[in-house]
């Protein structure tokens, strides 16, 4: 798993972190014993609220996105809860030619990051601990949603991801598990698995953390050269351009709809704006709405694609894998007249590094 999330306040966790007994455990038995001791300590202290357990699953190489997930987990369970960070590079998620061998392994630094963010324990099991007897013969299948976008680009990836998430949920026994919105399709599939297979756990999604220049935090960012990083910024710029385009469309529609008598006239928004003498706005409204109540999903896609096309001609170039505007429920493409929630997702390669990003959008909110 990979994960990222928005920055959140650390004031609720900073004081409790300094006195918390932090530990690294390697086996599920050690983890369960530690959780039991924690629960006993909380009970002996006469704490009224129930002590809940939260888990943040990672593949290590922790960055600020992971740290924010841990801080958010601490906020959810409170100072007396039990926060577990798993560090496990899952071989089932890597296909042929992917970067399993070179995936960064930085456990000592990960321990410092997890402790500072407010974790009680890092659970860093071996492959034999998670998969005793070798690769599992029975696995979770992601279904049709797992065959789209990332699943199409990385066959079998989501089956491997769901299988290890299911196993880690059993091994860590949490009340809630937190995952980053940066991996939006992963998050949707985990939620679906938990619902369909009746896992007694709350799945919490936490928005994407970005670096100062807008690049979504990822353990793979360290692979980028300076030039490749400049090109890679096109991913977030494309998403923000699409978001800005949607906001502009919504503002134009609101302006046209607010004109006196606009709701009772058989005229397009472009014509309504023309009555104000706003020729440029009218032309824009005509281009994106074309005398209809359409939501402009096509224009939003086009705004993002324009940025990505420019990056494809840069040096070094960006090689687009996919740009998709999808329904969060099943990750199918939305229609041009879509109303409601959507996710604009992008994946691309810069040099040898493959990056993903996404942004949630809402269509039709101002109608």
Short mmCIF file of C-alpha atoms in Angstrom, two decimals:
data_model
loop_
_atom_site.label_atom_id
_atom_site.label_comp_id
_atom_site.label_asym_id
_atom_site.label_seq_id
_atom_site.Cartn_x
_atom_site.Cartn_y
_atom_site.Cartn_z
CA UNK A 1 0.00 0.00 0.00
CA UNK A 2 0.97 3.59 -0.43
CA UNK A 3 -0.75 6.45 1.18
CA UNK A 4 -0.88 10.20 1.52
CA UNK A 5 -3.10 12.66 3.30
CA UNK A 6 -3.66 16.30 4.20
CA UNK A 7 -1.78 18.03 6.93
CA UNK A 8 -3.59 18.14 10.24
CA UNK A 9 -3.04 19.56 13.69
CA UNK A 10 -0.52 17.84 15.91
CA UNK A 11 -1.38 19.67 19.09
CA UNK A 12 -3.61 16.86 20.34
CA UNK A 13 -0.82 14.30 20.02
CA UNK A 14 2.43 16.07 20.80
CA UNK A 15 2.23 15.89 24.57
CA UNK A 16 1.04 12.28 24.71
CA UNK A 17 3.67 11.11 22.23
CA UNK A 18 6.58 12.04 24.48
CA UNK A 19 5.43 9.70 27.27
CA UNK A 20 4.18 6.85 25.09
CA UNK A 21 6.16 3.60 25.16
CA UNK A 22 6.95 3.02 21.51
CA UNK A 23 8.07 -0.34 20.12
CA UNK A 24 8.90 -2.27 16.97
CA UNK A 25 7.36 -5.74 16.76
CA UNK A 26 7.97 -8.39 14.13
CA UNK A 27 5.27 -11.00 14.77
CA UNK A 28 1.52 -10.97 15.19
CA UNK A 29 1.84 -12.64 18.59
CA UNK A 30 4.09 -9.82 19.80
CA UNK A 31 1.63 -7.27 18.44
CA UNK A 32 -1.35 -8.88 20.15
CA UNK A 33 0.50 -9.11 23.45
CA UNK A 34 1.46 -5.45 23.24
CA UNK A 35 -2.12 -4.43 22.40
CA UNK A 36 -3.38 -6.41 25.38
CA UNK A 37 -0.88 -4.73 27.71
CA UNK A 38 -1.93 -1.34 26.37
CA UNK A 39 -5.62 -2.11 26.98
CA UNK A 40 -4.80 -3.29 30.50
CA UNK A 41 -2.87 -0.12 31.25
CA UNK A 42 -5.75 2.04 30.02
CA UNK A 43 -8.25 0.04 32.09
CA UNK A 44 -6.09 0.27 35.20
CA UNK A 45 -5.91 4.02 34.79
CA UNK A 46 -9.68 4.16 35.06
CA UNK A 47 -10.16 5.81 31.68
CA UNK A 48 -13.88 6.04 30.92
CA UNK A 49 -13.80 5.76 27.14
CA UNK A 50 -13.07 2.53 25.32
CA UNK A 51 -9.57 2.19 23.94
CA UNK A 52 -9.78 1.82 20.16
CA UNK A 53 -7.14 0.56 17.76
CA UNK A 54 -6.28 2.29 14.48
CA UNK A 55 -3.95 0.97 11.79
CA UNK A 56 -2.04 2.80 9.07
CA UNK A 57 -0.74 0.36 6.46
CA UNK A 58 2.41 1.32 4.56
CA UNK A 59 5.21 -0.19 2.54
CA UNK A 60 7.73 1.89 4.41
CA UNK A 61 9.82 4.81 3.14
CA UNK A 62 7.57 6.99 5.29
CA UNK A 63 7.10 10.64 4.38
CA UNK A 64 4.93 13.49 5.60
CA UNK A 65 1.86 11.95 3.96
CA UNK A 66 2.23 8.83 6.07
CA UNK A 67 3.00 10.91 9.16
CA UNK A 68 -0.22 12.82 8.64
CA UNK A 69 -2.15 9.57 8.42
CA UNK A 70 -0.65 8.56 11.77
CA UNK A 71 -1.53 11.90 13.34
CA UNK A 72 -5.06 11.60 11.97
CA UNK A 73 -5.31 8.09 13.41
CA UNK A 74 -4.27 9.44 16.79
CA UNK A 75 -6.95 12.11 16.57
CA UNK A 76 -9.56 9.45 15.85
CA UNK A 77 -8.67 7.14 18.74
CA UNK A 78 -7.60 9.82 21.22
CA UNK A 79 -4.65 9.81 23.62
CA UNK A 80 -5.65 6.45 25.13
CA UNK A 81 -6.13 4.61 21.83
CA UNK A 82 -3.65 2.24 20.20
CA UNK A 83 -2.11 3.26 16.87
CA UNK A 84 -0.29 0.67 14.77
CA UNK A 85 1.77 1.42 11.66
CA UNK A 86 2.50 -1.57 9.46
CA UNK A 87 5.64 -1.60 7.32
CA UNK A 88 5.57 -4.39 4.78
CA UNK A 89 6.70 -4.37 1.15
CA UNK A 90 4.09 -6.70 -0.31
CA UNK A 91 5.50 -8.83 -3.14
CA UNK A 92 2.01 -9.70 -4.41
CA UNK A 93 1.47 -6.08 -5.51
CA UNK A 94 4.44 -5.98 -7.87
CA UNK A 95 4.18 -7.28 -11.41
CA UNK A 96 6.90 -8.35 -13.80
CA UNK A 97 9.36 -5.53 -14.44
CA UNK A 98 8.11 -3.42 -11.52
CA UNK A 99 10.33 -2.02 -8.79
CA UNK A 100 10.07 -4.56 -5.94
CA UNK A 101 13.85 -4.96 -5.61
CA UNK A 102 14.62 -1.24 -5.68
CA UNK A 103 11.64 -0.15 -3.59
CA UNK A 104 13.18 1.92 -0.77
CA UNK A 105 13.55 0.19 2.57
CA UNK A 106 14.31 2.68 5.35
CA UNK A 107 13.09 1.04 8.54
CA UNK A 108 15.23 3.01 11.01
CA UNK A 109 14.00 6.32 9.59
CA UNK A 110 10.46 4.93 9.43
CA UNK A 111 10.54 4.14 13.14
CA UNK A 112 11.52 7.72 13.96
CA UNK A 113 8.78 9.12 11.73
CA UNK A 114 6.09 6.84 13.15
CA UNK A 115 7.02 7.53 16.75
CA UNK A 116 7.16 11.29 16.25
CA UNK A 117 3.73 11.23 14.60
CA UNK A 118 2.15 9.46 17.55
CA UNK A 119 2.20 5.74 16.79
CA UNK A 120 2.40 3.22 19.62
CA UNK A 121 3.85 0.39 17.58
CA UNK A 122 5.37 -0.36 14.21
CA UNK A 123 4.52 -3.86 13.00
CA UNK A 124 7.17 -4.85 10.44
CA UNK A 125 6.62 -8.52 9.71
CA UNK A 126 8.71 -10.71 7.45
CA UNK A 127 7.31 -12.20 4.27
CA UNK A 128 7.16 -15.57 6.06
CA UNK A 129 5.09 -14.03 8.85
CA UNK A 130 2.52 -12.65 6.44
CA UNK A 131 2.62 -15.53 3.95
CA UNK A 132 3.58 -18.67 5.91
CA UNK A 133 4.25 -21.50 3.50
CA UNK A 134 4.80 -19.22 0.52
CA UNK A 135 2.45 -17.23 -1.71
CA UNK A 136 -1.20 -17.81 -0.76
CA UNK A 137 -3.19 -20.13 -2.98
CA UNK A 138 -6.43 -18.36 -2.05
CA UNK A 139 -6.53 -14.62 -2.68
CA UNK A 140 -8.97 -11.73 -2.72
CA UNK A 141 -10.13 -10.85 -6.24
CA UNK A 142 -10.73 -7.18 -6.95
CA UNK A 143 -13.49 -7.78 -9.51
CA UNK A 144 -14.39 -5.48 -12.41
CA UNK A 145 -13.37 -2.26 -10.63
CA UNK A 146 -9.92 -3.75 -10.12
CA UNK A 147 -9.48 -4.25 -13.86
CA UNK A 148 -9.83 -0.56 -14.72
CA UNK A 149 -7.21 2.23 -14.78
CA UNK A 150 -4.48 1.07 -12.40
CA UNK A 151 -5.72 -2.48 -12.71
CA UNK A 152 -5.47 -2.37 -16.49
CA UNK A 153 -1.97 -0.88 -16.29
CA UNK A 154 -0.83 -3.28 -13.56
CA UNK A 155 -2.66 -6.61 -13.95
CA UNK A 156 -3.02 -8.46 -10.65
CA UNK A 157 -1.91 -5.46 -8.58
CA UNK A 158 -5.22 -4.95 -6.82
CA UNK A 159 -5.70 -8.66 -6.10
CA UNK A 160 -2.34 -8.62 -4.32
CA UNK A 161 -3.15 -5.37 -2.52
CA UNK A 162 -6.53 -6.55 -1.25
CA UNK A 163 -5.10 -9.89 -0.17
CA UNK A 164 -2.45 -8.28 2.02
CA UNK A 165 -4.86 -5.66 3.38
CA UNK A 166 -7.26 -8.44 4.37
CA UNK A 167 -4.46 -10.34 6.08
CA UNK A 168 -3.14 -7.26 7.87
CA UNK A 169 -6.64 -6.37 9.07
CA UNK A 170 -6.88 -9.84 10.61
CA UNK A 171 -3.40 -9.60 12.11
CA UNK A 172 -3.75 -6.10 13.56
CA UNK A 173 -7.43 -6.36 14.60
CA UNK A 174 -8.20 -2.62 14.29
CA UNK A 175 -11.41 -0.71 14.86
CA UNK A 176 -10.48 1.61 12.01
CA UNK A 177 -7.95 1.70 9.20
CA UNK A 178 -6.76 4.88 7.48
CA UNK A 179 -5.71 5.16 3.83
CA UNK A 180 -4.72 8.10 1.66
CA UNK A 181 -6.91 9.56 -1.07
CA UNK A 182 -3.89 9.76 -3.40
CA UNK A 183 -4.47 6.07 -4.09
CA UNK A 184 -8.15 6.68 -4.77
CA UNK A 185 -8.87 3.43 -6.61
CA UNK A 186 -7.13 1.44 -3.88
CA UNK A 187 -9.22 3.21 -1.24
CA UNK A 188 -12.44 2.54 -3.13
CA UNK A 189 -11.60 -1.15 -3.47
CA UNK A 190 -10.69 -1.51 0.21
CA UNK A 191 -13.99 0.09 1.18
CA UNK A 192 -15.81 -2.27 -1.16
CA UNK A 193 -13.99 -5.31 0.23
CA UNK A 194 -14.76 -4.32 3.82
CA UNK A 195 -18.42 -3.86 2.94
CA UNK A 196 -18.84 -6.93 0.73
CA UNK A 197 -16.93 -9.29 3.04
CA UNK A 198 -18.29 -7.86 6.32
CA UNK A 199 -15.01 -6.77 7.85
CA UNK A 200 -15.78 -5.21 11.26
CA UNK A 201 -13.63 -2.17 10.60
CA UNK A 202 -14.21 1.46 9.69
CA UNK A 203 -12.28 2.53 6.58
CA UNK A 204 -11.22 6.18 6.76
CA UNK A 205 -10.00 8.07 3.69
CA UNK A 206 -7.68 11.03 4.25
CA UNK A 207 -7.02 13.63 1.51
CA UNK A 208 -3.75 13.92 -0.37
CA UNK A 209 -0.70 15.67 1.06
CA UNK A 210 1.28 17.69 -1.46
CA UNK A 211 4.71 19.20 -1.46
CA UNK A 212 5.05 22.98 -1.70
CA UNK A 213 5.19 22.83 -5.50
CA UNK A 214 2.01 20.74 -5.72
CA UNK A 215 3.53 17.31 -6.39
CA UNK A 216 1.67 14.63 -4.48
CA UNK A 217 3.87 13.06 -1.84
CA UNK A 218 5.05 9.60 -2.85
CA UNK A 219 7.89 7.31 -1.89
CA UNK A 220 8.72 7.13 -5.60
CA UNK A 221 9.38 10.89 -5.87
CA UNK A 222 12.93 10.24 -4.70
CA UNK A 223 13.63 8.49 -7.99
CA UNK A 224 13.10 11.71 -9.98
CA UNK A 225 16.00 13.83 -11.21
CA UNK A 226 15.61 17.60 -11.02
CA UNK A 227 14.55 17.77 -14.66
CA UNK A 228 12.15 14.85 -14.30
CA UNK A 229 10.58 16.47 -11.25
CA UNK A 230 9.91 19.66 -13.20
CA UNK A 231 8.11 17.62 -15.85
CA UNK A 232 6.26 15.56 -13.24
CA UNK A 233 4.64 18.71 -11.86
CA UNK A 234 2.37 18.57 -14.90
CA UNK A 235 0.29 15.91 -13.13
CA UNK A 236 -0.85 18.21 -10.35
CA UNK A 237 -1.02 21.24 -12.68
CA UNK A 238 -3.36 19.29 -14.96
CA UNK A 239 -5.64 18.41 -12.07
CA UNK A 240 -5.69 21.97 -10.76
CA UNK A 241 -6.38 23.30 -14.27
CA UNK A 242 -9.37 20.98 -14.50
CA UNK A 243 -10.60 22.07 -11.08
CA UNK A 244 -10.22 25.73 -12.06
CA UNK A 245 -12.10 25.07 -15.29
CA UNK A 246 -14.97 23.50 -13.39
CA UNK A 247 -15.07 26.43 -10.97
CA UNK A 248 -15.15 28.88 -13.89
CA UNK A 249 -17.97 26.97 -15.56
CA UNK A 250 -19.95 26.94 -12.34
CA UNK A 251 -19.44 30.68 -11.90
CA UNK A 252 -20.57 31.37 -15.46
CA UNK A 253 -23.68 29.28 -15.01
CA UNK A 254 -24.50 30.94 -11.73
CA UNK A 255 -24.06 34.37 -13.33
CA UNK A 256 -26.30 33.53 -16.25
CA UNK A 257 -28.93 31.94 -14.03
CA UNK A 258 -29.01 35.01 -11.79
CA UNK A 259 -30.06 37.38 -14.59
CA UNK A 260 -33.59 38.79 -14.24
CA UNK A 261 -36.02 36.48 -15.95
CA UNK A 262 -33.31 33.99 -16.92
CA UNK A 263 -35.23 31.04 -15.55
CA UNK A 264 -38.29 31.94 -17.63
CA UNK A 265 -36.56 32.65 -20.93
CA UNK A 266 -35.88 30.08 -23.61
CA UNK A 267 -32.31 31.22 -24.09
CA UNK A 268 -28.89 29.71 -23.63
CA UNK A 269 -26.50 30.84 -20.94
CA UNK A 270 -24.36 32.29 -23.70
CA UNK A 271 -27.27 34.44 -24.83
CA UNK A 272 -27.99 35.47 -21.25
CA UNK A 273 -24.42 36.59 -20.78
CA UNK A 274 -24.49 38.36 -24.12
CA UNK A 275 -27.31 40.51 -22.79
CA UNK A 276 -24.78 41.81 -20.27
CA UNK A 277 -22.32 42.57 -23.03
CA UNK A 278 -19.98 39.89 -21.72
CA UNK A 279 -18.94 38.62 -25.13
CA UNK A 280 -15.91 36.67 -23.99
CA UNK A 281 -17.78 35.08 -21.11
CA UNK A 282 -20.67 34.34 -23.45
CA UNK A 283 -18.37 32.61 -25.91
CA UNK A 284 -16.88 30.56 -23.10
CA UNK A 285 -20.29 29.65 -21.78
CA UNK A 286 -21.37 28.64 -25.27
CA UNK A 287 -18.30 26.48 -25.68
CA UNK A 288 -18.73 24.62 -22.42
CA UNK A 289 -22.51 24.49 -22.12
CA UNK A 290 -23.69 24.75 -25.75
CA UNK A 291 -27.18 25.93 -24.96
CA UNK A 292 -27.82 23.07 -22.57
CA UNK A 293 -27.73 22.27 -18.89
CA UNK A 294 -24.72 19.96 -19.38
CA UNK A 295 -22.12 19.83 -16.66
CA UNK A 296 -19.08 20.37 -18.87
CA UNK A 297 -17.20 17.17 -18.00
CA UNK A 298 -15.69 17.20 -21.47
CA UNK A 299 -14.27 20.69 -20.97
CA UNK A 300 -12.80 19.64 -17.63
CA UNK A 301 -11.07 16.67 -19.28
CA UNK A 302 -9.81 18.95 -22.06
CA UNK A 303 -8.32 21.44 -19.60
CA UNK A 304 -6.30 18.71 -17.92
CA UNK A 305 -5.25 17.09 -21.19
CA UNK A 306 -3.92 20.39 -22.54
CA UNK A 307 -1.42 20.60 -19.66
CA UNK A 308 -0.40 16.98 -20.12
CA UNK A 309 0.05 17.42 -23.87
CA UNK A 310 2.47 20.27 -23.20
CA UNK A 311 4.40 18.07 -20.76
CA UNK A 312 4.62 15.32 -23.38
CA UNK A 313 6.65 17.73 -25.50
CA UNK A 314 8.91 18.76 -22.62
CA UNK A 315 12.44 17.51 -22.00
CA UNK A 316 12.42 15.06 -20.40
CA UNK A 317 8.95 14.17 -21.65
CA UNK A 318 5.94 12.92 -19.74
CA UNK A 319 4.43 9.71 -21.10
CA UNK A 320 0.74 9.56 -20.25
CA UNK A 321 -0.71 6.25 -19.12
CA UNK A 322 -4.26 7.44 -18.57
CA UNK A 323 -6.39 10.48 -17.79
CA UNK A 324 -9.85 9.51 -16.60
CA UNK A 325 -12.85 11.26 -15.07
CA UNK A 326 -14.62 8.53 -13.16
CA UNK A 327 -17.48 7.72 -10.85
CA UNK A 328 -16.04 7.10 -7.35
CA UNK A 329 -18.42 4.18 -6.85
CA UNK A 330 -17.03 1.95 -9.61
CA UNK A 331 -14.32 3.93 -11.46
CA UNK A 332 -16.19 3.92 -14.76
CA UNK A 333 -15.94 7.03 -16.96
CA UNK A 334 -18.67 9.59 -16.32
CA UNK A 335 -20.78 11.03 -19.13
CA UNK A 336 -20.45 14.62 -20.31
CA UNK A 337 -23.76 15.48 -18.60
CA UNK A 338 -22.67 13.97 -15.28
CA UNK A 339 -23.94 15.56 -12.08
CA UNK A 340 -22.51 14.76 -8.68
CA UNK A 341 -19.21 13.45 -7.38
CA UNK A 342 -16.36 12.40 -9.65
CA UNK A 343 -12.63 11.72 -9.47
CA UNK A 344 -10.20 13.00 -12.08
CA UNK A 345 -7.31 10.53 -12.08
CA UNK A 346 -4.02 10.59 -13.95
CA UNK A 347 -1.06 8.25 -14.28
CA UNK A 348 2.12 8.88 -16.23
CA UNK A 349 5.78 8.00 -16.49
CA UNK A 350 8.62 10.46 -16.30
CA UNK A 351 11.89 8.73 -17.02
CA UNK A 352 11.61 5.33 -15.36
CA UNK A 353 9.28 6.52 -12.59
CA UNK A 354 5.55 5.95 -12.73
CA UNK A 355 3.43 8.45 -10.79
CA UNK A 356 -0.28 8.74 -10.06
CA UNK A 357 -2.45 11.56 -8.78
CA UNK A 358 -6.12 12.48 -8.57
CA UNK A 359 -8.51 15.15 -7.41
CA UNK A 360 -12.18 14.91 -6.32
CA UNK A 361 -14.62 17.11 -8.22
CA UNK A 362 -18.30 17.90 -7.83
CA UNK A 363 -20.44 18.68 -10.88
CA UNK A 364 -23.73 20.50 -10.83
CA UNK A 365 -23.45 21.94 -7.32
CA UNK A 366 -24.58 25.40 -8.37
CA UNK A 367 -27.63 24.35 -10.35
#
